[in-house]
Short mmCIF file of C-alpha atoms in Angstrom, two decimals:
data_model
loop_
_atom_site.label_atom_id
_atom_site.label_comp_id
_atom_site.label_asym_id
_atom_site.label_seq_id
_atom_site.Cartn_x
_atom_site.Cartn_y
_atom_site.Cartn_z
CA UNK A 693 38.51 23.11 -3.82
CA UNK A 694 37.69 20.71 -6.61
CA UNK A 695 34.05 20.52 -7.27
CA UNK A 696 33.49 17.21 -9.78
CA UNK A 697 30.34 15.40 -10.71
CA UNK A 698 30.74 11.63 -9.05
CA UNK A 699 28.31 8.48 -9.19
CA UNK A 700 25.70 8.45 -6.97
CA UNK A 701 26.68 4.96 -5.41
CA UNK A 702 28.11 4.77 -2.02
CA UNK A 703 32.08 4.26 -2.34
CA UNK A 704 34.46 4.27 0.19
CA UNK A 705 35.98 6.82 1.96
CA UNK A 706 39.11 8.12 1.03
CA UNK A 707 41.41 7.54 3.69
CA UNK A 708 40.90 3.86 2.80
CA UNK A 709 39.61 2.20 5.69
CA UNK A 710 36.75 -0.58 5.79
CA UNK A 711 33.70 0.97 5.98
CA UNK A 712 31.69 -2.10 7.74
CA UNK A 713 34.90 -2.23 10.17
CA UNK A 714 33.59 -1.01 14.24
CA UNK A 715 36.15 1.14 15.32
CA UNK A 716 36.79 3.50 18.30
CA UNK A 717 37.06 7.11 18.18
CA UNK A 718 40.07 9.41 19.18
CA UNK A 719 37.63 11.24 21.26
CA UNK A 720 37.04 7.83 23.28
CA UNK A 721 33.21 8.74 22.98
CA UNK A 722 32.75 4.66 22.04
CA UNK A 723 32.46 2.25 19.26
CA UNK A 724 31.06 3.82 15.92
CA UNK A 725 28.46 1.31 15.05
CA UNK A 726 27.43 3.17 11.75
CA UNK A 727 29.22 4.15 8.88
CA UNK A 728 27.05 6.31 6.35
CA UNK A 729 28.79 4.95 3.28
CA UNK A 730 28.29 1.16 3.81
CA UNK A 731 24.98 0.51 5.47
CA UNK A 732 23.70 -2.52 4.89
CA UNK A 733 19.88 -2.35 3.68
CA UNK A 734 20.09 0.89 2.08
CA UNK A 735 18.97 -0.79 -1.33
CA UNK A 736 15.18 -1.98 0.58
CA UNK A 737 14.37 1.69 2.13
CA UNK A 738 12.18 2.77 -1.09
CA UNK A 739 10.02 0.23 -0.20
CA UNK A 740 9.90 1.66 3.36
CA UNK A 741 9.53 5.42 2.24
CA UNK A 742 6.96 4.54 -0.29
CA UNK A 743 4.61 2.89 2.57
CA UNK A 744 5.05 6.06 4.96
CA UNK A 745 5.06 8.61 2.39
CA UNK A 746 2.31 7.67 -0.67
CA UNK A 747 -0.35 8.77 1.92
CA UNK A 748 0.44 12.56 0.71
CA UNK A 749 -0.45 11.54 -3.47
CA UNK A 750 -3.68 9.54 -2.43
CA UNK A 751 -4.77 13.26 -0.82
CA UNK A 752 -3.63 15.37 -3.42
CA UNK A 753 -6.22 13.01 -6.09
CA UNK A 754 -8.51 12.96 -3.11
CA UNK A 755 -8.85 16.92 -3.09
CA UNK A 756 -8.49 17.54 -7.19
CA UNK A 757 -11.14 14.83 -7.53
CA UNK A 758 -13.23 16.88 -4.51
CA UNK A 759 -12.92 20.46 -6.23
CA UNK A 760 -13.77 19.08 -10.06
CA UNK A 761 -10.51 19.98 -11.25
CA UNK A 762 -10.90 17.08 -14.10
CA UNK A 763 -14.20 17.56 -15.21
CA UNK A 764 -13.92 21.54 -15.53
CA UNK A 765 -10.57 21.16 -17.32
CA UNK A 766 -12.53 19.05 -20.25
CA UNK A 767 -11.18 18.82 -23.52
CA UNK A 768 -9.91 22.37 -22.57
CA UNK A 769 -7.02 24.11 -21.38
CA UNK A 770 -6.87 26.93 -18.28
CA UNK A 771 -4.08 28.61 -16.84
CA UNK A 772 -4.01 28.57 -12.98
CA UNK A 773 -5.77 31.45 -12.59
CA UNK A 774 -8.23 30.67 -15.34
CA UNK A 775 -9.06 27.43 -12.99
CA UNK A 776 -9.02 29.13 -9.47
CA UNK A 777 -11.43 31.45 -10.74
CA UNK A 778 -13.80 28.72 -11.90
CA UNK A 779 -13.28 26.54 -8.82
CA UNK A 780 -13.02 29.44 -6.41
CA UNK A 781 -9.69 28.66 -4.88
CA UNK A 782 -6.74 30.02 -4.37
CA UNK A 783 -4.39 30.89 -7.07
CA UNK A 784 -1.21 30.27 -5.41
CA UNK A 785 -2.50 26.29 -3.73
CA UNK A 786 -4.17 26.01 -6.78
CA UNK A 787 -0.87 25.98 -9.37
CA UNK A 788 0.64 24.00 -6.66
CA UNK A 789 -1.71 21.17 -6.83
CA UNK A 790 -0.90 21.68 -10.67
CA UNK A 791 2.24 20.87 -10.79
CA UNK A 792 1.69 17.80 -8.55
CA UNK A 793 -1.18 16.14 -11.03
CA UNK A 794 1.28 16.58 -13.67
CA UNK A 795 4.05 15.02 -12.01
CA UNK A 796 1.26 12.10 -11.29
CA UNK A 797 0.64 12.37 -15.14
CA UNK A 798 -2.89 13.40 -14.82
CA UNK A 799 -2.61 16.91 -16.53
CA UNK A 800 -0.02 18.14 -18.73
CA UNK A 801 1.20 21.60 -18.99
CA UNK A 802 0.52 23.52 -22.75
CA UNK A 803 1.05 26.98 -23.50
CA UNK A 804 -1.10 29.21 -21.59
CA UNK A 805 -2.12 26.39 -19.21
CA UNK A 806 -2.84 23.06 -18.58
CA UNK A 807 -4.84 20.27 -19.87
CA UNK A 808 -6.05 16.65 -19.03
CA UNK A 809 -4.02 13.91 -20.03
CA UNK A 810 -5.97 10.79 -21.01
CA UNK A 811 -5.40 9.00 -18.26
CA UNK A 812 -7.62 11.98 -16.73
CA UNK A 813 -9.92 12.03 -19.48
CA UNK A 814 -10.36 8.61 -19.30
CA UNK A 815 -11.01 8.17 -15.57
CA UNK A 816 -11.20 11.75 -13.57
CA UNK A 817 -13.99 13.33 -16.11
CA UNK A 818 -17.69 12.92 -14.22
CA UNK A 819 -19.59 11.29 -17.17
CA UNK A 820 -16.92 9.17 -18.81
CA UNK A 821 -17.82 5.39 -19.53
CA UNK A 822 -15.04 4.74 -16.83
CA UNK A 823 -14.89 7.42 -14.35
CA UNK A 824 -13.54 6.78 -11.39
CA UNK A 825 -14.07 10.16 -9.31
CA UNK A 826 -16.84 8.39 -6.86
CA UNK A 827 -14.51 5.71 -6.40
CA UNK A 828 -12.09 8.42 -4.92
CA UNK A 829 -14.73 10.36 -3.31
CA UNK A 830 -15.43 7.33 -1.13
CA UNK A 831 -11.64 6.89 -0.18
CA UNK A 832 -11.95 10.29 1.17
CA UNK A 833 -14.84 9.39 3.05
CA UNK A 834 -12.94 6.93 5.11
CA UNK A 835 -10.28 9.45 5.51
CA UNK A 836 -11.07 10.16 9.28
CA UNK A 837 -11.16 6.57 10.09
CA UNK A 838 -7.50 6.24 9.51
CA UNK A 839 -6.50 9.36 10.68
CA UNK A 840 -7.87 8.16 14.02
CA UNK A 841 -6.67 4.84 13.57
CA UNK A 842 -4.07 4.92 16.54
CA UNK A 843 -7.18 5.83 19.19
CA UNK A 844 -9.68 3.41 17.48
CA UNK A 845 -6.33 0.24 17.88
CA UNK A 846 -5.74 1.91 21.40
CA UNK A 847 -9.18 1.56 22.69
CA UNK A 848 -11.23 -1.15 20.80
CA UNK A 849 -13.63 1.21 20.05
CA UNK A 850 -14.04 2.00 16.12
CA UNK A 851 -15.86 5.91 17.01
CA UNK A 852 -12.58 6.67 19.14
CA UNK A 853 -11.71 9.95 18.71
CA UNK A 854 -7.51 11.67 19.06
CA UNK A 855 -8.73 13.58 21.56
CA UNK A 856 -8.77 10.09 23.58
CA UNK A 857 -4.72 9.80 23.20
CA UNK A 858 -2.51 10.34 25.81
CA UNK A 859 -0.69 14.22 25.06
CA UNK A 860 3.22 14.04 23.94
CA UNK A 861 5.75 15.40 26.05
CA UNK A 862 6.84 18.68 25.54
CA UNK A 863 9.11 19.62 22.86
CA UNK A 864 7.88 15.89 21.14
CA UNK A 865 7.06 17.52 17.87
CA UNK A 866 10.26 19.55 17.78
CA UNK A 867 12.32 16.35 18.87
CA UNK A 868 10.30 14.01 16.45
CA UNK A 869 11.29 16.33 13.21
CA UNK A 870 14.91 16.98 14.04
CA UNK A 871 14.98 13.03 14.60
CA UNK A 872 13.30 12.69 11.61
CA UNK A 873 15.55 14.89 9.25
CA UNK A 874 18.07 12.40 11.17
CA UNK A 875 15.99 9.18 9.84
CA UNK A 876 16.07 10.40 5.96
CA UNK A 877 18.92 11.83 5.67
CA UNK A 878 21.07 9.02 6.14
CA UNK A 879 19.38 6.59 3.96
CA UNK A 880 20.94 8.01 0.94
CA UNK A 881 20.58 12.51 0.97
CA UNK A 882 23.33 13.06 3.04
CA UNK A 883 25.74 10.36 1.41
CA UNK A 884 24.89 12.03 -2.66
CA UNK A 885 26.12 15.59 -1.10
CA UNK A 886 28.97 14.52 0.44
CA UNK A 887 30.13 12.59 -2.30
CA UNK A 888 29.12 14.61 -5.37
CA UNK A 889 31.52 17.46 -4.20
CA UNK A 890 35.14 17.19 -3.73
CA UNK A 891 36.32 18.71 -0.52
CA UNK A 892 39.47 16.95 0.21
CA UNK A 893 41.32 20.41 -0.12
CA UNK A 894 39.02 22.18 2.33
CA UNK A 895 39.35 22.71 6.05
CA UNK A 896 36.12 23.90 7.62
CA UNK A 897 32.53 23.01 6.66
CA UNK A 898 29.51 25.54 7.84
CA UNK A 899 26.23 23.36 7.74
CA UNK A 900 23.52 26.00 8.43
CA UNK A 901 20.43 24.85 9.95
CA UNK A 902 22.63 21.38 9.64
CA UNK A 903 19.80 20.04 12.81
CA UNK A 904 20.81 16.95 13.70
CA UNK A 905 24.06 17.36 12.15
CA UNK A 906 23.82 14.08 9.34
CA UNK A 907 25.19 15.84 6.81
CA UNK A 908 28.45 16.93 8.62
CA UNK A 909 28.74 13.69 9.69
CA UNK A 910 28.29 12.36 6.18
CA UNK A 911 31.38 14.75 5.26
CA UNK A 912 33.77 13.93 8.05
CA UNK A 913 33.44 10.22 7.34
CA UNK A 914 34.47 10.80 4.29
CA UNK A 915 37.16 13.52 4.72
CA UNK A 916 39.24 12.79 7.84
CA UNK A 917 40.83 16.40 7.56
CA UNK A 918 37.72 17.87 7.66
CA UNK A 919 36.00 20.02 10.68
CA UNK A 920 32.27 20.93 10.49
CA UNK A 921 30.18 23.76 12.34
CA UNK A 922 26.61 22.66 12.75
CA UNK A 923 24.85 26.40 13.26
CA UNK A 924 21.17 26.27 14.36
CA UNK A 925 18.95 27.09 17.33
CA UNK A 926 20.10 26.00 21.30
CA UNK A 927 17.28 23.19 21.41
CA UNK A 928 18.26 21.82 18.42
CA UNK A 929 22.10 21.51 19.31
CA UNK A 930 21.11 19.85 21.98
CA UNK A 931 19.58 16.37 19.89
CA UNK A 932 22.64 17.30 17.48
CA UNK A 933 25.22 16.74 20.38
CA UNK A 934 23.45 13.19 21.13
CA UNK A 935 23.55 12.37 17.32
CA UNK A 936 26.91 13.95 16.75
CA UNK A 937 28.49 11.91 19.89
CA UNK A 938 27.20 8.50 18.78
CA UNK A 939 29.35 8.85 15.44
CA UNK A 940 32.25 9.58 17.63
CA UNK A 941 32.92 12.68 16.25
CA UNK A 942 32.48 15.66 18.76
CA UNK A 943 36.46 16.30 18.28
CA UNK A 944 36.10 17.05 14.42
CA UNK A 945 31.94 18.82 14.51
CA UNK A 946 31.17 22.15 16.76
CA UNK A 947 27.74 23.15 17.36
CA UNK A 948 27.12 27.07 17.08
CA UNK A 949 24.34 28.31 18.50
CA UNK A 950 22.43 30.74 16.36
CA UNK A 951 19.59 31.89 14.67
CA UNK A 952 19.83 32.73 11.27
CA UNK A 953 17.15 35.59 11.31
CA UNK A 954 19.33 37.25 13.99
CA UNK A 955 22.71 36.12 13.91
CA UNK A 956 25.67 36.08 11.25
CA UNK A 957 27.06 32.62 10.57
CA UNK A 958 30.72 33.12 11.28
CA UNK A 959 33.64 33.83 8.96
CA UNK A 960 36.60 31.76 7.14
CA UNK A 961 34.95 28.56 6.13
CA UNK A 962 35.94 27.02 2.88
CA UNK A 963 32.52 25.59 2.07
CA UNK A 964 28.84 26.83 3.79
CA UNK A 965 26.27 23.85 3.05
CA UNK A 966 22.40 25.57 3.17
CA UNK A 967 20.60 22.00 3.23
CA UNK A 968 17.08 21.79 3.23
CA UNK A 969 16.55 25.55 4.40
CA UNK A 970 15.70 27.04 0.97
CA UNK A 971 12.34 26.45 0.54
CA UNK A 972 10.67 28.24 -2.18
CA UNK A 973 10.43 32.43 -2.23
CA UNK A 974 8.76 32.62 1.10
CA UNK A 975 12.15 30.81 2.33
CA UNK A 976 13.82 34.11 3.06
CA UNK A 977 16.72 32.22 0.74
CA UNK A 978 18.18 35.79 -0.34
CA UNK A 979 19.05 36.82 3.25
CA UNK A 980 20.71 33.18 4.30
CA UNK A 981 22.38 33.32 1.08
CA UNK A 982 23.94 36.79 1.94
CA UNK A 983 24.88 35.56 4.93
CA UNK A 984 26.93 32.45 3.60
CA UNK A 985 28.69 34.73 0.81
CA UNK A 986 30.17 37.05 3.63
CA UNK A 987 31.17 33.58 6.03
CA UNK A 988 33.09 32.16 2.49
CA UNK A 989 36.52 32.60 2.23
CA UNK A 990 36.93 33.81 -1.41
CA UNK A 991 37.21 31.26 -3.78
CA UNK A 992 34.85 29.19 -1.14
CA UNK A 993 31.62 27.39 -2.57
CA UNK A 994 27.83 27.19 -1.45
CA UNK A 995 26.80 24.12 -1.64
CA UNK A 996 22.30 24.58 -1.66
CA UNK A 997 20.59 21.38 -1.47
CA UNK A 998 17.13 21.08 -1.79
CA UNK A 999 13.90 19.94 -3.41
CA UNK A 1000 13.97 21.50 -6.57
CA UNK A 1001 11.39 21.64 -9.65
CA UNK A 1002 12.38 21.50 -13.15
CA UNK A 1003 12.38 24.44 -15.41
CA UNK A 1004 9.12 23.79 -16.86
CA UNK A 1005 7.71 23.49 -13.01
CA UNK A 1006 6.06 19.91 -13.82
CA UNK A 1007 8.08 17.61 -11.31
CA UNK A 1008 9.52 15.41 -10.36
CA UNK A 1009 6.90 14.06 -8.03
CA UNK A 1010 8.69 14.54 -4.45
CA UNK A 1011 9.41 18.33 -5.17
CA UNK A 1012 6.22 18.41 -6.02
CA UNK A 1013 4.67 17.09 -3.10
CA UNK A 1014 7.21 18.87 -1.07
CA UNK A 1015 6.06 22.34 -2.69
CA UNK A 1016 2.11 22.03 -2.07
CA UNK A 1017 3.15 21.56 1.39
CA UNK A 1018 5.92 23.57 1.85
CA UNK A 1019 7.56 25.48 -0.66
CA UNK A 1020 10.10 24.72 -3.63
CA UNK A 1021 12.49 26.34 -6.14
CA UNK A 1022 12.75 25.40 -9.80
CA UNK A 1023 15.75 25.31 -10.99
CA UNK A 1024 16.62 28.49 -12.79
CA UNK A 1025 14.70 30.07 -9.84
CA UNK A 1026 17.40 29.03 -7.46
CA UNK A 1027 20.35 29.23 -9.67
CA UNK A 1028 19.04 32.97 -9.87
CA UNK A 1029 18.88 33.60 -6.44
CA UNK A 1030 22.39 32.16 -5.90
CA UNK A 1031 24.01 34.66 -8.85
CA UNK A 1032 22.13 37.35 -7.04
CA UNK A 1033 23.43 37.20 -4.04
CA UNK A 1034 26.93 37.82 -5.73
CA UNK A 1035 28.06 33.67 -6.20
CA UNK A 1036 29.63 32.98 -9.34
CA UNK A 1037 30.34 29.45 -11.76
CA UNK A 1038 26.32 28.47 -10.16
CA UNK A 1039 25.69 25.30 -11.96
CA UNK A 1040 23.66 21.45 -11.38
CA UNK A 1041 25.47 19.18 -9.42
CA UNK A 1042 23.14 16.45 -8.99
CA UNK A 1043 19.68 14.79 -8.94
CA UNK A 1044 18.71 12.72 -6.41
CA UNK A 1045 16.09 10.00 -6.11
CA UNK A 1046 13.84 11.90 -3.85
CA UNK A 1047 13.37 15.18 -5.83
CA UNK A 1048 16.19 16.72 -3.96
CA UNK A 1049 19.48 18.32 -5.70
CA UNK A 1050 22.48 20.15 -5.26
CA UNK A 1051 22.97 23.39 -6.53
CA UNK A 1052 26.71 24.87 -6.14
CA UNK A 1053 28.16 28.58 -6.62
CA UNK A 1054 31.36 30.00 -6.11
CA UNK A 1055 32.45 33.59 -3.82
CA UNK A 1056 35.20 35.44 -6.34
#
């Protein structure tokens, strides 16, 4: 298997068909309406994700701004644990939040620590001719107004409170994510994976914790040899099926129940994709990696894609968000815990847009 660096724009498949063209499936399961590597629109969905999305920066000043991050790191430098101690947080949060202001460009990381930028200086610092932290105090103020915004539009009544809303139907929140992971993936994730490796001499595709099952679909639209297992928990197979079906291509992508604490992930797969299941060091990335070395064939790659922070841990911005509220690698972080769990030729494939990357290694 081939492994090349490509462009990041959508191309067509190889097997050279239209990509806009509707087309039944050999499984009969109905007209494909979507095909992942011409979708119309693709080019206006920043504008979508910024709207939904920005909401998690605006807290992140909110709560700097709240602790007196700015003003305590005056004209000075502190490490994260230097600052913690002063604000009387938590270290760990605390470098977190860190590495988010300087991916805003509000601090910038020195030896030993990290210091204002002046855009901070000039704005964050309580006393500056142009400080701007009650400004942002206020904005947090209002805070609860729009996080009850839905009751307040549902009743009329501006003092409404969530408790008034009706309860979600079991399993929503479960449903909503896997759906979710659906939404984003395919506006542009799942396409940059598929496309920055070359798999057109591989067979079978392992996508572990795959959900609802995007990313194999990404693949087998673009390799028409290709078969996929989608491995991940009963109730989660059971949105992928729905998903899976509506591409048409139940024949070509198997659903394995599993869970990845418990079970082993199979054996004789030419590629194991880990996407968006290797989450920082409390990610338990060392056992799933161990797991996808012994279900390689040798010579078979990993392909680990994930939101990953750059060596110097100050961005970009989305892996930065994604860590304070999650968990993230940087990269020689990762690329260490792929070597360790015995992969070989680990190296960069690609950046995306979003803060996400792909990582690959190869089993001897």
């Amino acid at each position: 298997m081939r492994l090349l660096r490509l462009s990041l724009a959508p191309r067509i498949p190889p097997d050279g068909r239209n990509p806009s063209e509707k087309r039944k499936s050999s499984s009969g399961e109905g007209t494909i309406m979507v095909d992942l590597w011409k979708v119309k629109g693709l080019e206006l969905f920043p504008l979508l994700e910024e709207a939904h999305w920005d909401f998690r920066i605006s807290r992140a000043l909110q709560v700097a701004n709240a602790l007196g991050l700015f003003t305590t790191l005056a004209e000075r430098s502190l490490s994260a644990r230097e600052l913690s101690a002063e604000l009387g947080t938590d270290e760990g949060y605390t470098e977190r939040l860190l590495i988010v202001l300087c991916a805003l460009g509000l601090l910038e990381k020195v030896e030993g620590g990290y210091r204002n930028t002046l855009l901070a200086e000039t704005f964050l610092v309580r006393g500056a001719p142009l400080y701007q932290g009650d400004a942002i105090a206020h904005a947090a103020n209002v805070w609860d107004f729009w996080h009850r915004l839905e009751a307040v539009v549902r009743t009329g009544r501006r003092e409404a409170s969530l408790a008034e809303l009706p309860p979600p139907p079991p399993q929503a929140a479960h449903e909503c994510f896997i759906r979710a992971m659906h939404n984003l993936s395919i506006t542009g994730p799942a396409q940059m994976v598929a496309q920055t490796v070359d798999l057109s001499s591989a067979r079978r595709l392992l996508d572990v914790g795959g959900g609802p099952g995007t990313y194999s679909i990404a693949f087998c639209q673009r390799y028409p040899h290709l078969e996929c297992v989608v491995f991940d928990l009963p109730q989660t197979l059971e949105i992928a099926r729905e998903v899976v079906a509506q591409f048409g291509l139940s024949h070509r992508i198997h659903l394995q129940p599993g869970d990845w604490n418990r079970d082993e992930f199979g054996e004789d797969f030419d590629a194991v994709l880990l996407s968006n299941v290797l989450h920082g060091p409390g990610s338990h990335a060392s056992m799933k990696l161990t797991k996808a070395h012994r279900a390689l064939k040798p010579g078979g790659w990993l392909l680990a894609h994930d939101f990953l922070l750059n060596a110097q841990k100050t961005g970009p911005l989305q892996a930065a968000l994604f860590n304070l509220m999650v968990g993230a690698y940087s990269e020689p972080e990762l690329r260490a815990e792929l070597e360790a769990a015995g992969f070989v030729e680990v190296r960069l494939m690609a950046y995306g847009r979003r803060g996400n990357a792909l990582m690959v290694g190869r089993k001897p």
